[in-house]
mmCIF file with all atom_site columns, C-alpha atoms in Angstrom:
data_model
loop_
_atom_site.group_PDB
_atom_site.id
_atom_site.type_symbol
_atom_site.label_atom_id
_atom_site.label_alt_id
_atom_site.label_comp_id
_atom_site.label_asym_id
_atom_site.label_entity_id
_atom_site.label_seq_id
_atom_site.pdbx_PDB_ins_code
_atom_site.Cartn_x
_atom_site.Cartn_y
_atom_site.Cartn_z
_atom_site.occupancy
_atom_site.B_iso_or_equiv
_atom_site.pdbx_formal_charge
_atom_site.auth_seq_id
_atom_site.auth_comp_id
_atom_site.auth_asym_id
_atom_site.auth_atom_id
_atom_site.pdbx_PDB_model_num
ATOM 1   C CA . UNK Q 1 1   ? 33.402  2.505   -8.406  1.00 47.00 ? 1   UNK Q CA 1
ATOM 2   C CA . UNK Q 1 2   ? 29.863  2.206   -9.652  1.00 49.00 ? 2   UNK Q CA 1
ATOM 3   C CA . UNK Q 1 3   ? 26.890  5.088   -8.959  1.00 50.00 ? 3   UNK Q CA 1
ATOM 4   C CA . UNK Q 1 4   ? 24.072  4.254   -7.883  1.00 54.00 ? 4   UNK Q CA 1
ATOM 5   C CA . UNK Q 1 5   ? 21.124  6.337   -10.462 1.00 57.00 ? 5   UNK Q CA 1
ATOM 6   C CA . UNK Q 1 6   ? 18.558  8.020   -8.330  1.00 58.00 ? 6   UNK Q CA 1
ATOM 7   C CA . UNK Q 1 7   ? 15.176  5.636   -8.897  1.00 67.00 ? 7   UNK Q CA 1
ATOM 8   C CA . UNK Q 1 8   ? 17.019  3.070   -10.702 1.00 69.00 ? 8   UNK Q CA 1
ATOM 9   C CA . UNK Q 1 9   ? 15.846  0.415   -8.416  1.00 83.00 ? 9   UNK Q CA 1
ATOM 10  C CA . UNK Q 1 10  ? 12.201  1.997   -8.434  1.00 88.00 ? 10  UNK Q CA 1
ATOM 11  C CA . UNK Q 1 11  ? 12.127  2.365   -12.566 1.00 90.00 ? 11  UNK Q CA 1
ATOM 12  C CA . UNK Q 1 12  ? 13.333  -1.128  -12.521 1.00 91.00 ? 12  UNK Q CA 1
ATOM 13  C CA . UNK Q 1 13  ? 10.149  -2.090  -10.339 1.00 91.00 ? 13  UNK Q CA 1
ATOM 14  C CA . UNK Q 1 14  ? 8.004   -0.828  -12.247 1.00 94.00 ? 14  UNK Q CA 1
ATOM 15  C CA . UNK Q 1 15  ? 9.079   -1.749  -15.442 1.00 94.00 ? 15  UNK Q CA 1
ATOM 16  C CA . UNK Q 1 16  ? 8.963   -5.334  -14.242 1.00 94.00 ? 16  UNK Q CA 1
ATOM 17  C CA . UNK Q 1 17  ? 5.355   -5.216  -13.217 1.00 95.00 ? 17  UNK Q CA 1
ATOM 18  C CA . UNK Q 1 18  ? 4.648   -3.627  -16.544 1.00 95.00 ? 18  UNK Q CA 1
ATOM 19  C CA . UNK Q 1 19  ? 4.445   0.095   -15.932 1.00 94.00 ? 19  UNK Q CA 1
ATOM 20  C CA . UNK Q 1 20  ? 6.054   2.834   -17.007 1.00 95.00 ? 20  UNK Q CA 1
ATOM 21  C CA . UNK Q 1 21  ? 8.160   4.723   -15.030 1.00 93.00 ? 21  UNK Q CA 1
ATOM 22  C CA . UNK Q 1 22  ? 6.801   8.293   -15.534 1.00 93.00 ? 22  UNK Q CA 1
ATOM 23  C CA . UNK Q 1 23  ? 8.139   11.245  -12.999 1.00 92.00 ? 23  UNK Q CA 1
ATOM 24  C CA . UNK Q 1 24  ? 4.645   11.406  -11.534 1.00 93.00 ? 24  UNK Q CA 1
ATOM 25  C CA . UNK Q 1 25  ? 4.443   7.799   -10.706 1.00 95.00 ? 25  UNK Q CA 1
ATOM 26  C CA . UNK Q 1 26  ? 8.611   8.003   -9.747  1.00 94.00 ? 26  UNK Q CA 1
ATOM 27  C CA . UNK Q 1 27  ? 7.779   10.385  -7.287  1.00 94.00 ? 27  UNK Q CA 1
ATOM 28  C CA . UNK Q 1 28  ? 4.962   9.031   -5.827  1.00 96.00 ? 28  UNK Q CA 1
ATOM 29  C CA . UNK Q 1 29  ? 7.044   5.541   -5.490  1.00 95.00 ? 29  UNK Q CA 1
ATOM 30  C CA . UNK Q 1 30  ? 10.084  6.987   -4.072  1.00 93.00 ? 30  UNK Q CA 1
ATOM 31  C CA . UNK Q 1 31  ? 7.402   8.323   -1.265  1.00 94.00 ? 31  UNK Q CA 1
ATOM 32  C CA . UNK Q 1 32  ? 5.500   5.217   -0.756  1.00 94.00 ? 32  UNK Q CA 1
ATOM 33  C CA . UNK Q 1 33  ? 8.157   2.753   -0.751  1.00 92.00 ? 33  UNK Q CA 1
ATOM 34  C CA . UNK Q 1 34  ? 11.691  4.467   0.864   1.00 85.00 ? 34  UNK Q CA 1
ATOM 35  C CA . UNK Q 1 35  ? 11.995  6.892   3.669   1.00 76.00 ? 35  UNK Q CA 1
ATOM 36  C CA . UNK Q 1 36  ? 15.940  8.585   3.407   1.00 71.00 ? 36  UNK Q CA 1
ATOM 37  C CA . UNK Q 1 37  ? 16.960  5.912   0.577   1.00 69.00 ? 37  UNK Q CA 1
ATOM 38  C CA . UNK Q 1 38  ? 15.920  2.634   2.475   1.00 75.00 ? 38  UNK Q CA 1
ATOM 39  C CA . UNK Q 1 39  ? 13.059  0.800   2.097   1.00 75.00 ? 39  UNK Q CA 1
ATOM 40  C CA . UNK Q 1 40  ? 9.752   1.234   4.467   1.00 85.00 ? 40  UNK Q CA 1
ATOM 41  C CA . UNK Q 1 41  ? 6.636   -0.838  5.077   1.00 91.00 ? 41  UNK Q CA 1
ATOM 42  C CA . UNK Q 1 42  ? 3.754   1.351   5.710   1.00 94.00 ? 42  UNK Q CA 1
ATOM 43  C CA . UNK Q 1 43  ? -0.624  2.380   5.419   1.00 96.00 ? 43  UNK Q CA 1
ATOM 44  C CA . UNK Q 1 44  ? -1.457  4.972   3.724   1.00 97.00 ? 44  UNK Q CA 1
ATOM 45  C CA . UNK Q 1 45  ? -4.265  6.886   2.446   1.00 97.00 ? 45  UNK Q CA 1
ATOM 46  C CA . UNK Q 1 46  ? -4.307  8.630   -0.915  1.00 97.00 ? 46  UNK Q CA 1
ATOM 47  C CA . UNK Q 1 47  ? -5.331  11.770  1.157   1.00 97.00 ? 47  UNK Q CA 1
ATOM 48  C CA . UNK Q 1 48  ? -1.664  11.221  3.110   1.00 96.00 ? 48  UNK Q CA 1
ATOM 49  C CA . UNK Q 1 49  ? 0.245   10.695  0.086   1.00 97.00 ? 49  UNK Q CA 1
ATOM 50  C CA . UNK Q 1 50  ? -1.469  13.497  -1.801  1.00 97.00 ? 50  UNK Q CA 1
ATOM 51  C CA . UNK Q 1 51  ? -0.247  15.808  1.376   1.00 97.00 ? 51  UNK Q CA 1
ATOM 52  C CA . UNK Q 1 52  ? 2.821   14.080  1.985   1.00 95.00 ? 52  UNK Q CA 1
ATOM 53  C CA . UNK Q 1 53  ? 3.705   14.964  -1.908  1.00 96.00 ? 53  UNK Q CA 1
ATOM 54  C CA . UNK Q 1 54  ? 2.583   18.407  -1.843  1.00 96.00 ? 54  UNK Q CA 1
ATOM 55  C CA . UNK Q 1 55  ? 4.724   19.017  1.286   1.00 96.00 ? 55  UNK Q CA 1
ATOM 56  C CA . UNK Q 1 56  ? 7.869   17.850  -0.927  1.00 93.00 ? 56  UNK Q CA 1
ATOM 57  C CA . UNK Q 1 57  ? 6.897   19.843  -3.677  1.00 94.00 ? 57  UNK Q CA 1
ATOM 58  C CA . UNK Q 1 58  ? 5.305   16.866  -6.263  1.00 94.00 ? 58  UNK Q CA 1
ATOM 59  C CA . UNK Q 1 59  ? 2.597   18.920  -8.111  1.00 93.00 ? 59  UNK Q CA 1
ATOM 60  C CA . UNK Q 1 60  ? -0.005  16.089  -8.641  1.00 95.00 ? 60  UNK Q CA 1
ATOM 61  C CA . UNK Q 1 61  ? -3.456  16.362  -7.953  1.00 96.00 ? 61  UNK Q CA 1
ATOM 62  C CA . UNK Q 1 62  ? -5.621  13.622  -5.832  1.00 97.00 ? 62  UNK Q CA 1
ATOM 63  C CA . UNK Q 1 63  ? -7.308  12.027  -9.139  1.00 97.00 ? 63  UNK Q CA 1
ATOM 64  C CA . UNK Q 1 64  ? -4.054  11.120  -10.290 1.00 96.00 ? 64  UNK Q CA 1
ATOM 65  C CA . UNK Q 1 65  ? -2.724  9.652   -6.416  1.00 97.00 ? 65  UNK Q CA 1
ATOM 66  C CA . UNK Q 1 66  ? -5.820  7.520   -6.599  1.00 97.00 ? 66  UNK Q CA 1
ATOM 67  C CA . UNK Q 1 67  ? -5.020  6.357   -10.832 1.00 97.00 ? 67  UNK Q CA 1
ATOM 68  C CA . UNK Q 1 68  ? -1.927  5.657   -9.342  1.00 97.00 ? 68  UNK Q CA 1
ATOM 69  C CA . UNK Q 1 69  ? -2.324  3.953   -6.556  1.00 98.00 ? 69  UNK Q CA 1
ATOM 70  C CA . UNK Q 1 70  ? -5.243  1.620   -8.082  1.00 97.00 ? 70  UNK Q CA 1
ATOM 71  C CA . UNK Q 1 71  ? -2.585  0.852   -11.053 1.00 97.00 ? 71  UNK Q CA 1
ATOM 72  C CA . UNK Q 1 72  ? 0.402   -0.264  -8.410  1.00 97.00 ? 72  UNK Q CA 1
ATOM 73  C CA . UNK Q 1 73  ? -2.195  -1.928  -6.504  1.00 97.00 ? 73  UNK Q CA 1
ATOM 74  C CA . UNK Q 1 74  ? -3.243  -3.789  -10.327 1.00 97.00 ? 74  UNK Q CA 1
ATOM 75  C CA . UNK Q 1 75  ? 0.386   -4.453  -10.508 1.00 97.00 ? 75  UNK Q CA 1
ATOM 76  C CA . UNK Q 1 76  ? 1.025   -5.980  -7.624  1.00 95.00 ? 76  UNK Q CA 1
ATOM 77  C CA . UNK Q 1 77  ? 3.045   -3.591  -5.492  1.00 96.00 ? 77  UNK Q CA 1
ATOM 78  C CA . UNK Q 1 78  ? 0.591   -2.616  -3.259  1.00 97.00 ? 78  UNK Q CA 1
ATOM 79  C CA . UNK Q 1 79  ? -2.417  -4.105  -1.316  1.00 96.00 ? 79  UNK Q CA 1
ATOM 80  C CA . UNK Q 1 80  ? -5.304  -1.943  -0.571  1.00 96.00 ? 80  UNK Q CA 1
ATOM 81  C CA . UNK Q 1 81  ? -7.125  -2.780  2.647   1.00 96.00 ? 81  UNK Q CA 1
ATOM 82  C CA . UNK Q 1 82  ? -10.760 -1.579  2.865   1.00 95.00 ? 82  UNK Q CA 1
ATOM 83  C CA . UNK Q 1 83  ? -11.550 -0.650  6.261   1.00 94.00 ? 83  UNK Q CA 1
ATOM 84  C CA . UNK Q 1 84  ? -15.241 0.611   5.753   1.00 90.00 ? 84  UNK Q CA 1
ATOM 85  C CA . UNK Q 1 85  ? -16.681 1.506   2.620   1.00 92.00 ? 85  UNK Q CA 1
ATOM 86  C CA . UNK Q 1 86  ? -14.886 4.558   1.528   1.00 90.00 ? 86  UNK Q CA 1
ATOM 87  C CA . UNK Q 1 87  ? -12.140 4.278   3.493   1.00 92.00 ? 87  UNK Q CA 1
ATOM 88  C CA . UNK Q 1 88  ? -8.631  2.360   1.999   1.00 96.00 ? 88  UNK Q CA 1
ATOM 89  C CA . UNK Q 1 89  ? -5.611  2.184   2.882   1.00 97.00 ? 89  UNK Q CA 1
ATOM 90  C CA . UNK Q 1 90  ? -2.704  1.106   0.548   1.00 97.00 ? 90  UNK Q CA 1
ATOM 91  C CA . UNK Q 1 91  ? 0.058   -1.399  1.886   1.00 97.00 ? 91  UNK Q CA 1
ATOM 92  C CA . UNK Q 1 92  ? 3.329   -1.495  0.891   1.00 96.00 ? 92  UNK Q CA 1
ATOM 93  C CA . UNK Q 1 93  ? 3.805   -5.028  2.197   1.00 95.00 ? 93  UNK Q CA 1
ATOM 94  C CA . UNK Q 1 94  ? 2.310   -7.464  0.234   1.00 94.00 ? 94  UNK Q CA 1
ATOM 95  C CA . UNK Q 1 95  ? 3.238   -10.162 2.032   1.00 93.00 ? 95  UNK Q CA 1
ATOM 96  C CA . UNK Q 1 96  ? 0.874   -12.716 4.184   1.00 93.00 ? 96  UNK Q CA 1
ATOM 97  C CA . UNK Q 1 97  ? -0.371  -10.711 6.993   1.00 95.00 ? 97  UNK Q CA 1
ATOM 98  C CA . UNK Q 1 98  ? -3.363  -9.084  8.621   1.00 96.00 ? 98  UNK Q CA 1
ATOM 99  C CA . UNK Q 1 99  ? -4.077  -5.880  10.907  1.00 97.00 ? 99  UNK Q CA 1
ATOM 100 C CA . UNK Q 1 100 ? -5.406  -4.762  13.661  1.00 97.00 ? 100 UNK Q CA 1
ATOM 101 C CA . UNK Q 1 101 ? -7.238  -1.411  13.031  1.00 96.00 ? 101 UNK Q CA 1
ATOM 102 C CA . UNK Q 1 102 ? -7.218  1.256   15.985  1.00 95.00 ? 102 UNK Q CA 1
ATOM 103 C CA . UNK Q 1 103 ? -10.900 2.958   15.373  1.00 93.00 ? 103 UNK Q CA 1
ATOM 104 C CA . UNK Q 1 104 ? -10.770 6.264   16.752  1.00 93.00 ? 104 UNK Q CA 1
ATOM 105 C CA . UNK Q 1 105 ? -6.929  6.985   15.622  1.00 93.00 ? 105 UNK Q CA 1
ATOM 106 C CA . UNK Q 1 106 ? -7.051  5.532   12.226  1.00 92.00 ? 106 UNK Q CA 1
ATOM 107 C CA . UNK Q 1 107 ? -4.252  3.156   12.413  1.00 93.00 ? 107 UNK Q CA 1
ATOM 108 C CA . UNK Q 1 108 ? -3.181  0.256   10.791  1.00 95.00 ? 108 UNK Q CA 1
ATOM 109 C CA . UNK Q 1 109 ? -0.846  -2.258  12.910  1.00 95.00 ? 109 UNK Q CA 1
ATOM 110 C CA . UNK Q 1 110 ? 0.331   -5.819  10.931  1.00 96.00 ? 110 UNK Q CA 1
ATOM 111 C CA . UNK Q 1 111 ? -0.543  -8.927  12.522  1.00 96.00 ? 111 UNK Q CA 1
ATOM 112 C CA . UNK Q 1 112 ? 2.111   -11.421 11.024  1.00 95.00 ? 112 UNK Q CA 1
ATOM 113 C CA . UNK Q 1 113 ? 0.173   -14.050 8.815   1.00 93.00 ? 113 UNK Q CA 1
ATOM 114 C CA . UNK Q 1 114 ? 1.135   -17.207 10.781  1.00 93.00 ? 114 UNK Q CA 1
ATOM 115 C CA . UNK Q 1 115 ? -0.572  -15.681 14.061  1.00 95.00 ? 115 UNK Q CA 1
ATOM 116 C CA . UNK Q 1 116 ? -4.121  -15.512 12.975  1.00 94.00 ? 116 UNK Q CA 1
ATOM 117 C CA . UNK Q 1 117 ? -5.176  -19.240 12.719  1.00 92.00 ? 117 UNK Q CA 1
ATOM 118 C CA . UNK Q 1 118 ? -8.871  -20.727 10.738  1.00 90.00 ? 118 UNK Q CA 1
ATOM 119 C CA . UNK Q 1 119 ? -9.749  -23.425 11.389  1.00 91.00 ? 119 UNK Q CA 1
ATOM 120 C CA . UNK Q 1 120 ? -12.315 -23.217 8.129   1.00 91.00 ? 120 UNK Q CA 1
ATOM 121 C CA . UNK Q 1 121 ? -13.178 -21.245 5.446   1.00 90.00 ? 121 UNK Q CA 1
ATOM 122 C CA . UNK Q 1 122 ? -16.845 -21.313 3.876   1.00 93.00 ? 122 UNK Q CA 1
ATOM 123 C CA . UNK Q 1 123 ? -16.775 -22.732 0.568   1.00 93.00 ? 123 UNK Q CA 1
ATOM 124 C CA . UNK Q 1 124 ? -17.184 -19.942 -2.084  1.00 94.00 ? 124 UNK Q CA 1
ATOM 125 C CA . UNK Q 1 125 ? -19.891 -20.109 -4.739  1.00 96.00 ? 125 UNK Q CA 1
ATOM 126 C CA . UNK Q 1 126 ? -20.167 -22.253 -7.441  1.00 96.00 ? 126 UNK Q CA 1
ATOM 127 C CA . UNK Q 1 127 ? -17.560 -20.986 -10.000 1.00 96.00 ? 127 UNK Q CA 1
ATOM 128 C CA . UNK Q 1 128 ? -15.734 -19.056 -7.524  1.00 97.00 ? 128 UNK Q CA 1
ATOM 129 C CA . UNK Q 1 129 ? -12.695 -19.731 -5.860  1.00 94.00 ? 129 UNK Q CA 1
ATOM 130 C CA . UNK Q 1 130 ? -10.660 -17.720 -2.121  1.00 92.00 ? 130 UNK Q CA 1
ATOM 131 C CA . UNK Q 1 131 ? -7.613  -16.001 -3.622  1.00 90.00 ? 131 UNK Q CA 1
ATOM 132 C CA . UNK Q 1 132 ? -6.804  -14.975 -0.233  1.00 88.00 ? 132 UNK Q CA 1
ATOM 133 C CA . UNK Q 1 133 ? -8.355  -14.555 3.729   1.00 91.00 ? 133 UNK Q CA 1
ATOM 134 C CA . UNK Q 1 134 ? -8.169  -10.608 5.049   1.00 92.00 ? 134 UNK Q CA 1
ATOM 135 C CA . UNK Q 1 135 ? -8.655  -10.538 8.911   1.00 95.00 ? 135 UNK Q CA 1
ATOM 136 C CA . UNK Q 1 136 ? -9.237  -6.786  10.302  1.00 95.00 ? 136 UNK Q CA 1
ATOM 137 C CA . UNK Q 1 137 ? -9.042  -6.696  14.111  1.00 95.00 ? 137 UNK Q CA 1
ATOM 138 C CA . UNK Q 1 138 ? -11.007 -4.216  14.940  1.00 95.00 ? 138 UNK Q CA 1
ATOM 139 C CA . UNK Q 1 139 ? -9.620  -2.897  18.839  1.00 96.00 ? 139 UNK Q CA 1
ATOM 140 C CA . UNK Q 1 140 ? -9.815  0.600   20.252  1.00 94.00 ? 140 UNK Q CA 1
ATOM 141 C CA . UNK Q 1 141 ? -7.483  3.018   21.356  1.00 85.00 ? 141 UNK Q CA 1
ATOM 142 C CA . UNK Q 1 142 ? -5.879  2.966   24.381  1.00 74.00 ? 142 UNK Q CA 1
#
């Protein structure tokens, strides 16, 4: 019978993207990425996960949920979607897709990539090149 170690498949993540795998950012992963041991897609804020980890007892102040958020998002684990200036909100799926964003509540629904069509996309600046096409739908709440 083999045991499972508690974060070995998070420290494993992160040590593949480069990063250590310190208890601060352990804790913070294990909250962003599982809900009861299984893995979860979801938006968040750092203002959330700063609250979310205070309510399970991670002492970790919102400087370092922003560091580490910004260096998962560097890494590649997360996607931070820009809503209006000075408001983000960090994606655990990084896979093609876009959202619709609910205005008054806040929320962030995925729109499967292969449902938003262009038929075009300007051509960047000299030097420049698209690394990738973010559509926000903007709709209200109903």
């Amino acid at each position: 019978m083999t045991t499972q170690r508690p974060y070995s498949g998070l420290i494993d993540r992160l040590k593949e993207v480069g990063l250590r795998p310190t208890r601060q950012r352990l804790a913070l992963g294990k909250l962003l990425f599982e809900t009861d041991g299984q893995p979860v897609e979801r938006h968040v804020t750092a203002e959330q996960l700063h609250a979310e980890a205070m309510a399970q007892g991670v002492r970790v102040s919102l400087a370092t949920i922003y560091n580490t958020l910004n260096q998962f998002t560097e890494a590649g684990l997360l996607r931070e979607v820009v809503v209006e200036p000075g408001r983000s909100y960090f994606d655990t799926n990084i896979g093609d897709h876009h959202h619709f964003f609910f205005e008054e509540s806040g929320k962030l629904v995925d729109i499967p990539g292969e449902e938003v069509q262009l038929s075009s996309v300007p051509t960047p600046p000299e030097g420049a090149k698209v690394q990738r096409v973010d559509v926000i739908i903007r709709v209200s709440d109903e």
